[in-house]
Tab-separated table of C-alpha atoms and ligand atoms in Angstrom:
chain	number	residue	atom	x	y	z
C	1	UNK	CA	0.000	0.000	0.000
C	2	UNK	CA	1.383	3.414	-0.948
C	3	UNK	CA	0.459	4.951	2.394
C	4	UNK	CA	3.102	2.714	3.980
C	5	UNK	CA	5.715	4.736	2.101
C	6	UNK	CA	7.411	7.990	3.030
C	7	UNK	CA	7.671	10.836	0.531
C	8	UNK	CA	10.996	9.731	-1.000
C	9	UNK	CA	9.645	6.216	-1.420
C	10	UNK	CA	6.489	7.544	-3.096
C	11	UNK	CA	8.706	9.467	-5.521
C	12	UNK	CA	10.640	6.371	-6.530
C	13	UNK	CA	7.421	4.352	-6.759
C	14	UNK	CA	5.929	6.913	-9.144
C	15	UNK	CA	9.122	7.247	-11.174
C	16	UNK	CA	9.275	3.462	-11.547
C	17	UNK	CA	5.791	3.597	-13.044
C	18	UNK	CA	7.182	6.053	-15.587
C	19	UNK	CA	5.560	9.266	-14.337
C	20	UNK	CA	7.271	12.563	-13.464
C	21	UNK	CA	8.098	13.600	-9.906
C	22	UNK	CA	5.346	16.221	-9.657
C	23	UNK	CA	2.795	13.408	-9.894
C	24	UNK	CA	4.355	11.913	-6.756
C	25	UNK	CA	3.872	15.227	-4.977
C	26	UNK	CA	0.231	15.405	-6.036
C	27	UNK	CA	-0.330	11.818	-4.993
C	28	UNK	CA	1.373	12.294	-1.643
C	29	UNK	CA	-0.608	15.449	-0.910
C	30	UNK	CA	-3.887	13.774	-1.790
C	31	UNK	CA	-3.115	10.885	0.544
C	32	UNK	CA	-2.092	13.267	3.323
C	33	UNK	CA	-5.442	15.003	2.959
C	34	UNK	CA	-7.119	11.616	3.325
C	35	UNK	CA	-8.704	11.766	-0.134
C	36	UNK	CA	-10.104	8.665	-1.767
C	37	UNK	CA	-8.793	7.868	-5.219
C	38	UNK	CA	-12.111	8.992	-6.722
C	39	UNK	CA	-11.807	12.378	-5.029
C	40	UNK	CA	-8.461	13.198	-6.645
C	41	UNK	CA	-9.096	15.454	-9.604
C	42	UNK	CA	-5.579	16.444	-10.652
C	43	UNK	CA	-4.196	13.008	-11.556
C	44	UNK	CA	-4.612	11.435	-15.009
C	45	UNK	CA	-6.960	8.491	-15.383
C	46	UNK	CA	-4.295	6.042	-16.596
C	47	UNK	CA	-2.115	6.890	-13.606
C	48	UNK	CA	-4.999	6.343	-11.193
C	49	UNK	CA	-5.732	3.030	-12.873
C	50	UNK	CA	-2.128	1.904	-12.351
C	51	UNK	CA	-2.059	2.754	-8.663
C	52	UNK	CA	-5.582	1.741	-7.742
C	53	UNK	CA	-4.694	-1.543	-6.009
C	54	UNK	CA	-2.007	0.139	-3.927
C	55	UNK	CA	-3.952	3.275	-3.010
C	56	UNK	CA	-5.305	3.337	0.597
C	57	UNK	CA	-8.905	2.245	0.649
C	58	UNK	CA	-11.428	1.675	3.383
C	59	UNK	CA	-15.135	1.905	3.902
C	60	UNK	CA	-16.667	3.698	6.878
C	61	UNK	CA	-19.110	1.114	8.188
C	62	UNK	CA	-20.148	3.007	11.318
C	63	UNK	CA	-19.671	6.500	12.693
C	64	UNK	CA	-20.977	7.312	16.143
C	65	UNK	CA	-21.151	10.624	17.983
C	66	UNK	CA	-21.151	10.711	21.767
C	67	UNK	CA	-22.953	13.369	23.745
C	68	UNK	CA	-19.547	14.490	25.097
C	69	UNK	CA	-18.365	15.127	21.491
C	70	UNK	CA	-16.240	12.001	21.309
C	71	UNK	CA	-16.608	10.221	17.985
C	72	UNK	CA	-15.965	6.636	17.039
C	73	UNK	CA	-15.631	5.239	13.541
C	74	UNK	CA	-15.382	1.687	12.283
C	75	UNK	CA	-13.227	1.445	9.175
C	76	UNK	CA	-13.354	-1.635	6.967
C	77	UNK	CA	-10.254	-2.496	4.954
C	78	UNK	CA	-10.405	-4.399	1.635
C	79	UNK	CA	-9.765	-7.791	3.305
C	80	UNK	CA	-12.894	-7.292	5.419
C	81	UNK	CA	-11.041	-6.432	8.662
C	82	UNK	CA	-12.766	-3.734	10.660
C	83	UNK	CA	-10.985	-1.463	13.137
C	84	UNK	CA	-12.327	1.133	15.507
C	85	UNK	CA	-10.850	4.607	15.860
C	86	UNK	CA	-11.818	7.296	18.348
C	87	UNK	CA	-11.654	11.086	18.137
C	88	UNK	CA	-11.404	12.960	21.429
C	89	UNK	CA	-11.848	16.701	21.758
C	90	UNK	CA	-9.781	18.529	24.344
C	91	UNK	CA	-9.225	22.195	25.096
C	92	UNK	CA	-5.882	22.151	23.314
C	93	UNK	CA	-7.036	20.286	20.223
C	94	UNK	CA	-8.029	16.933	18.883
C	95	UNK	CA	-6.593	13.548	19.761
C	96	UNK	CA	-7.070	10.435	17.664
C	97	UNK	CA	-6.948	7.103	19.435
C	98	UNK	CA	-5.752	4.557	16.891
C	99	UNK	CA	-5.939	0.784	16.780
C	100	UNK	CA	-2.698	-1.014	15.966
C	101	UNK	CA	-4.026	-4.531	15.449
C	102	UNK	CA	-7.268	-6.176	14.413
C	103	UNK	CA	-8.105	-7.794	17.743
C	104	UNK	CA	-5.412	-8.506	20.305
C	105	UNK	CA	-3.747	-11.603	21.730
C	106	UNK	CA	-2.784	-10.241	25.131
C	107	UNK	CA	-5.890	-11.663	26.807
C	108	UNK	CA	-6.416	-9.043	29.560
C	109	UNK	CA	-9.493	-10.084	31.498
C	110	UNK	CA	-11.059	-6.609	31.642
C	111	UNK	CA	-10.665	-5.567	28.009
C	112	UNK	CA	-13.041	-5.978	25.047
C	113	UNK	CA	-10.326	-5.784	22.379
C	114	UNK	CA	-9.017	-9.229	23.128
C	115	UNK	CA	-12.311	-11.134	23.161
C	116	UNK	CA	-11.744	-12.837	19.800
C	117	UNK	CA	-7.960	-12.941	19.922
C	118	UNK	CA	-5.643	-11.484	17.303
C	119	UNK	CA	-6.891	-11.433	13.728
C	120	UNK	CA	-3.939	-9.627	12.163
C	121	UNK	CA	-1.494	-6.764	12.471
C	122	UNK	CA	-2.316	-3.432	10.871
C	123	UNK	CA	0.229	-1.998	8.457
C	124	UNK	CA	1.793	1.419	9.078
C	125	UNK	CA	-0.459	2.900	6.397
C	126	UNK	CA	-3.583	1.378	7.888
C	127	UNK	CA	-2.754	2.916	11.264
C	128	UNK	CA	-2.053	6.238	9.545
C	129	UNK	CA	-5.372	6.018	7.653
C	130	UNK	CA	-7.200	6.312	10.949
C	131	UNK	CA	-5.505	9.633	11.762
C	132	UNK	CA	-6.013	10.946	8.229
C	133	UNK	CA	-9.671	9.970	8.324
C	134	UNK	CA	-10.430	12.240	11.266
C	135	UNK	CA	-8.059	14.944	10.078
C	136	UNK	CA	-10.105	15.102	6.896
C	137	UNK	CA	-13.457	15.112	8.711
C	138	UNK	CA	-12.276	18.110	10.716
C	139	UNK	CA	-11.526	19.971	7.488
C	140	UNK	CA	-7.738	19.928	7.511
C	141	UNK	CA	-5.717	21.488	4.722
C	142	UNK	CA	-2.073	20.873	3.843
C	143	UNK	CA	-1.098	24.004	5.744
C	144	UNK	CA	-3.299	23.394	8.716
C	145	UNK	CA	-3.689	20.006	10.250
C	146	UNK	CA	-6.431	19.572	12.790
C	147	UNK	CA	-5.171	16.600	14.735
C	148	UNK	CA	-2.718	17.662	17.418
C	149	UNK	CA	-2.200	14.466	19.400
C	150	UNK	CA	-2.234	10.736	18.872
C	151	UNK	CA	-2.627	7.964	21.380
C	152	UNK	CA	-1.890	4.358	20.474
C	153	UNK	CA	-4.540	3.126	22.827
C	154	UNK	CA	-7.127	1.550	20.580
C	155	UNK	CA	-7.452	-2.121	19.765
C	156	UNK	CA	-4.250	-4.127	19.875
C	157	UNK	CA	-0.898	-4.154	21.582
C	158	UNK	CA	1.391	-1.703	19.757
C	159	UNK	CA	4.601	-3.409	20.863
C	160	UNK	CA	3.283	-6.737	19.542
C	161	UNK	CA	3.334	-5.088	16.082
C	162	UNK	CA	6.617	-3.248	16.538
C	163	UNK	CA	7.799	-3.031	12.958
C	164	UNK	CA	4.623	-1.482	11.564
C	165	UNK	CA	4.043	0.718	14.599
C	166	UNK	CA	7.562	2.150	14.474
C	167	UNK	CA	7.128	2.829	10.774
C	168	UNK	CA	3.831	4.568	11.513
C	169	UNK	CA	5.542	6.742	14.145
C	170	UNK	CA	8.121	7.809	11.577
C	171	UNK	CA	5.487	8.544	8.926
C	172	UNK	CA	3.199	10.575	11.160
C	173	UNK	CA	5.982	12.668	12.661
C	174	UNK	CA	7.630	13.345	9.313
C	175	UNK	CA	7.685	17.082	8.421
C	176	UNK	CA	6.599	16.145	4.884
C	177	UNK	CA	3.492	14.524	6.285
C	178	UNK	CA	1.319	15.388	9.276
C	179	UNK	CA	4.378	16.465	11.253
C	180	UNK	CA	3.013	15.489	14.652
C	181	UNK	CA	5.783	15.690	17.214
C	182	UNK	CA	6.624	12.466	19.097
C	183	UNK	CA	6.013	14.497	22.254
C	184	UNK	CA	2.365	14.612	21.297
C	185	UNK	CA	2.143	10.885	20.748
C	186	UNK	CA	1.466	8.395	23.553
C	187	UNK	CA	2.145	4.714	23.153
C	188	UNK	CA	0.450	2.433	25.627
C	189	UNK	CA	1.675	-1.096	26.315
C	190	UNK	CA	0.853	-3.921	28.673
C	191	UNK	CA	4.619	-4.220	29.133
C	192	UNK	CA	6.485	-6.215	26.492
C	193	UNK	CA	9.860	-5.562	28.090
C	194	UNK	CA	12.355	-6.212	25.241
C	195	UNK	CA	10.348	-3.943	22.952
C	196	UNK	CA	10.447	-1.103	25.487
C	197	UNK	CA	14.247	-1.276	25.289
C	198	UNK	CA	14.059	-1.370	21.509
C	199	UNK	CA	11.776	1.664	21.417
C	200	UNK	CA	14.271	3.595	23.535
C	201	UNK	CA	17.256	2.402	21.485
C	202	UNK	CA	15.544	3.240	18.201
C	203	UNK	CA	15.287	6.841	19.387
C	204	UNK	CA	11.510	7.234	19.554
C	205	UNK	CA	10.771	9.821	22.202
C	206	UNK	CA	7.055	9.250	22.412
C	207	UNK	CA	5.303	9.290	25.760
C	208	UNK	CA	5.451	5.754	27.098
C	209	UNK	CA	2.418	4.577	29.003
C	210	UNK	CA	2.398	1.294	30.894
C	211	UNK	CA	-0.831	-0.534	31.620
C	212	UNK	CA	0.065	-1.619	35.124
C	213	UNK	CA	-3.315	-2.219	36.804
C	214	UNK	CA	-1.875	-4.076	39.806
C	215	UNK	CA	0.869	-3.383	42.374
C	216	UNK	CA	2.106	-6.997	42.660
C	217	UNK	CA	2.887	-9.734	40.133
C	218	UNK	CA	0.579	-12.108	41.940
C	219	UNK	CA	-2.441	-9.846	41.491
C	220	UNK	CA	-1.422	-8.765	37.997
C	221	UNK	CA	-1.327	-12.398	36.832
C	222	UNK	CA	-4.996	-12.709	37.723
C	223	UNK	CA	-6.093	-10.190	35.105
C	224	UNK	CA	-3.138	-9.845	32.694
C	225	UNK	CA	-1.572	-12.973	31.153
C	226	UNK	CA	1.492	-10.927	30.087
C	227	UNK	CA	2.404	-10.816	33.799
C	228	UNK	CA	3.449	-14.451	33.458
C	229	UNK	CA	6.102	-13.431	30.968
C	230	UNK	CA	7.505	-10.270	32.602
C	231	UNK	CA	7.729	-9.235	36.215
C	232	UNK	CA	6.715	-5.737	37.289
C	233	UNK	CA	10.316	-5.245	38.427
C	234	UNK	CA	11.556	-5.912	34.882
C	235	UNK	CA	8.998	-3.489	33.438
C	236	UNK	CA	10.078	-0.770	35.863
C	237	UNK	CA	13.737	-1.328	34.985
C	238	UNK	CA	12.880	-0.949	31.301
C	239	UNK	CA	10.967	2.260	32.140
C	240	UNK	CA	14.011	3.648	33.961
C	241	UNK	CA	16.044	2.927	30.866
C	242	UNK	CA	13.414	4.630	28.690
C	243	UNK	CA	13.513	7.697	30.917
C	244	UNK	CA	17.335	7.804	30.857
C	245	UNK	CA	17.396	7.570	27.078
C	246	UNK	CA	14.543	9.938	26.243
C	247	UNK	CA	14.140	12.203	29.283
C	248	UNK	CA	10.405	11.527	29.046
C	249	UNK	CA	8.410	10.852	32.170
C	250	UNK	CA	6.658	7.494	32.030
C	251	UNK	CA	2.918	7.214	32.666
C	252	UNK	CA	1.249	4.313	34.416
C	253	UNK	CA	-2.337	3.393	33.787
C	254	UNK	CA	-4.240	1.859	36.612
C	255	UNK	CA	-7.810	0.761	35.879
C	256	UNK	CA	-9.532	0.638	39.241
C	257	UNK	CA	-11.562	-2.533	39.661
C	258	UNK	CA	-13.849	-2.621	42.636
C	259	UNK	CA	-12.600	-5.002	45.328
C	260	UNK	CA	-9.787	-6.264	43.094
C	261	UNK	CA	-7.018	-3.649	43.056
C	262	UNK	CA	-8.408	-0.595	44.846
C	263	UNK	CA	-8.003	-1.259	48.582
C	264	UNK	CA	-6.000	1.101	50.789
C	265	UNK	CA	-3.348	-1.559	51.263
C	266	UNK	CA	-2.970	-2.105	47.513
C	267	UNK	CA	-2.675	1.625	46.908
C	268	UNK	CA	0.053	1.835	49.551
C	269	UNK	CA	1.901	-1.026	47.823
C	270	UNK	CA	1.539	0.838	44.520
C	271	UNK	CA	2.963	4.021	46.031
C	272	UNK	CA	5.951	2.134	47.453
C	273	UNK	CA	6.545	0.498	44.102
C	274	UNK	CA	6.705	3.812	42.227
C	275	UNK	CA	8.380	5.911	44.920
C	276	UNK	CA	11.142	8.153	43.594
C	277	UNK	CA	10.374	7.501	39.935
C	278	UNK	CA	9.750	10.250	37.396
C	279	UNK	CA	6.266	9.083	36.591
C	280	UNK	CA	2.582	9.840	36.714
C	281	UNK	CA	-0.330	7.558	37.497
C	282	UNK	CA	-3.544	7.778	35.476
C	283	UNK	CA	-6.400	6.264	37.410
C	284	UNK	CA	-9.306	5.010	35.308
C	285	UNK	CA	-12.379	3.589	36.992
C	286	UNK	CA	-12.855	0.412	34.955
C	287	UNK	CA	-15.248	0.892	32.055
C	288	UNK	CA	-17.834	-1.777	31.694
C	289	UNK	CA	-17.429	-4.491	29.100
C	290	UNK	CA	-20.567	-6.576	28.897
C	291	UNK	CA	-18.779	-9.920	28.501
C	292	UNK	CA	-16.623	-9.285	31.573
C	293	UNK	CA	-17.823	-9.591	35.136
C	294	UNK	CA	-15.688	-6.879	36.641
C	295	UNK	CA	-17.026	-3.713	38.197
C	296	UNK	CA	-15.346	-0.321	38.128
C	297	UNK	CA	-14.529	1.561	41.301
C	298	UNK	CA	-16.738	4.619	41.788
C	299	UNK	CA	-15.342	7.964	40.661
C	300	UNK	CA	-15.639	9.165	44.218
C	301	UNK	CA	-13.359	6.380	45.433
C	302	UNK	CA	-11.015	7.030	42.484
C	303	UNK	CA	-10.523	10.611	43.701
C	304	UNK	CA	-9.792	9.296	47.200
C	305	UNK	CA	-7.189	6.937	45.701
C	306	UNK	CA	-5.622	9.822	43.761
C	307	UNK	CA	-5.442	11.865	46.972
C	308	UNK	CA	-3.756	8.996	48.798
C	309	UNK	CA	-1.159	8.560	46.074
C	310	UNK	CA	-0.435	12.297	45.989
C	311	UNK	CA	0.032	12.296	49.748
C	312	UNK	CA	2.495	9.456	49.392
C	313	UNK	CA	4.461	11.507	46.862
C	314	UNK	CA	3.145	9.953	43.647
C	315	UNK	CA	1.687	12.264	41.036
C	316	UNK	CA	-1.752	10.943	40.117
C	317	UNK	CA	-4.954	12.029	38.382
C	318	UNK	CA	-8.287	10.450	37.601
C	319	UNK	CA	-8.802	10.212	33.880
C	320	UNK	CA	-11.972	11.691	32.484
C	321	UNK	CA	-14.111	9.009	30.906
C	322	UNK	CA	-15.042	9.965	27.370
C	323	UNK	CA	-17.266	8.303	24.852
C	324	UNK	CA	-18.625	5.618	27.143
C	325	UNK	CA	-22.100	5.878	25.615
C	326	UNK	CA	-20.697	4.845	22.235
C	327	UNK	CA	-18.354	2.191	23.677
C	328	UNK	CA	-15.443	4.379	22.764
C	329	UNK	CA	-13.839	4.542	26.200
C	330	UNK	CA	-10.668	2.714	27.306
C	331	UNK	CA	-10.981	-1.040	26.965
C	332	UNK	CA	-14.274	-0.875	25.079
C	333	UNK	CA	-12.934	-1.059	21.528
C	334	UNK	CA	-13.277	-4.337	19.756
C	335	UNK	CA	-12.988	-5.782	16.284
C	336	UNK	CA	-16.310	-6.218	14.626
C	337	UNK	CA	-16.221	-8.871	11.985
C	338	UNK	CA	-19.080	-8.038	9.716
C	339	UNK	CA	-21.369	-7.542	12.661
C	340	UNK	CA	-20.432	-10.847	14.281
C	341	UNK	CA	-19.515	-9.227	17.555
C	342	UNK	CA	-22.117	-6.551	17.680
W	1	LIG	N1	-2.512	-2.976	24.548
W	1	LIG	C1	-2.103	-1.676	24.962
W	1	LIG	C2	-2.947	-0.616	24.328
W	1	LIG	C3	-4.373	-0.587	24.785
W	1	LIG	S1	-4.599	0.938	25.526
W	1	LIG	C4	-2.096	-1.609	26.475
W	1	LIG	O1	-2.391	-2.620	27.102
W	1	LIG	O2	-1.715	-0.600	27.037
W	1	LIG	C5	-6.057	0.781	26.309
W	1	LIG	C6	-5.920	1.063	27.781
W	1	LIG	O3	-7.194	0.827	28.363
W	1	LIG	C7	-4.953	0.133	28.468
W	1	LIG	O4	-4.342	0.768	29.544
W	1	LIG	C8	-5.876	-0.922	28.967
W	1	LIG	O5	-5.303	-1.689	29.987
W	1	LIG	C9	-7.036	-0.089	29.422
W	1	LIG	N2	-8.268	-0.826	29.566
W	1	LIG	C10	-8.578	-2.020	29.046
W	1	LIG	N3	-9.812	-2.383	29.412
W	1	LIG	C11	-10.289	-1.391	30.181
W	1	LIG	C12	-11.518	-1.163	30.810
W	1	LIG	N4	-12.519	-2.046	30.730
W	1	LIG	N5	-11.684	-0.019	31.506
W	1	LIG	C13	-10.680	0.891	31.559
W	1	LIG	N6	-9.502	0.737	30.963
W	1	LIG	C14	-9.298	-0.396	30.278
């Protein structure tokens, strides 16, 4: 797919087809604006015919608007895979929450994305399509992009699709393209330790977010199978390395599950675990997933937990829940295979 390519690669692709360089520029600009092939008016018919199988293509099979202005779209790629993408409106701009895989194989007990396992990885261009889709809806031009931030927090485990995700990060931060600074991109992972080191070594200075959700390995193993592969201690060591290499403070996500990980004692253990680290804890009262029997902590209790952590010297906030009425909140995205899971 041509959207997997950077500008220089598009130029050589177009030149190989026997067309002049300015056609590459037109093609690249059209893709950056999120145009469909049919919407491009300045490219010759024969050229469009030659590139049609490689041009990014998807169908919007659902588009929901939440009362809090969050939007969620389901995009269907030519092989029939459907991914969900969320647009979140903040004071400072718009954030797109992208999916990195169709489904997920991490198996976290509280998350909807993993219910049918992993179907396939998304390519760099397919991840980028999701950002370009909303950028276009918001009326972006080449001079003015509308999307300011990206979070890799949709369906899938980004570090389980490292090659394509790292390519996507390069494409989206490229000055020729959307030019979104890595500082405005957050990558969330359940903690695939070797890939955290690789991310640091490859020089990506995105904001690293760890889905921690438990203060001990024993408890973590109950809800997150990945805890059997990597100990919390190993994750924290990798985070220290990431901080040393990038200077970026690491974020920890902690979905509060009533009676499971939200007792005073557990919060104290969490504070001791993170003491002295340059980090921040995002508390998220668990969002409901109908197939899962877990209940979220109340928001009131979440604020008490945040206060306790702050008192113990750990920076913490309660994340605003957005888009819950359209199942667009954390952990509610899923792959919908032609309606099978709806
Ligand atoms: N696989 C990556 C990216 C998913 S990001 C990761 O694990 O980080 C989605 C975030 O929402 C993760 O922190 C995930 O643990 C969290 N999450 C999953 N299910 C949730 C739920 N039901 N309520 C709140 N947060 C949830």
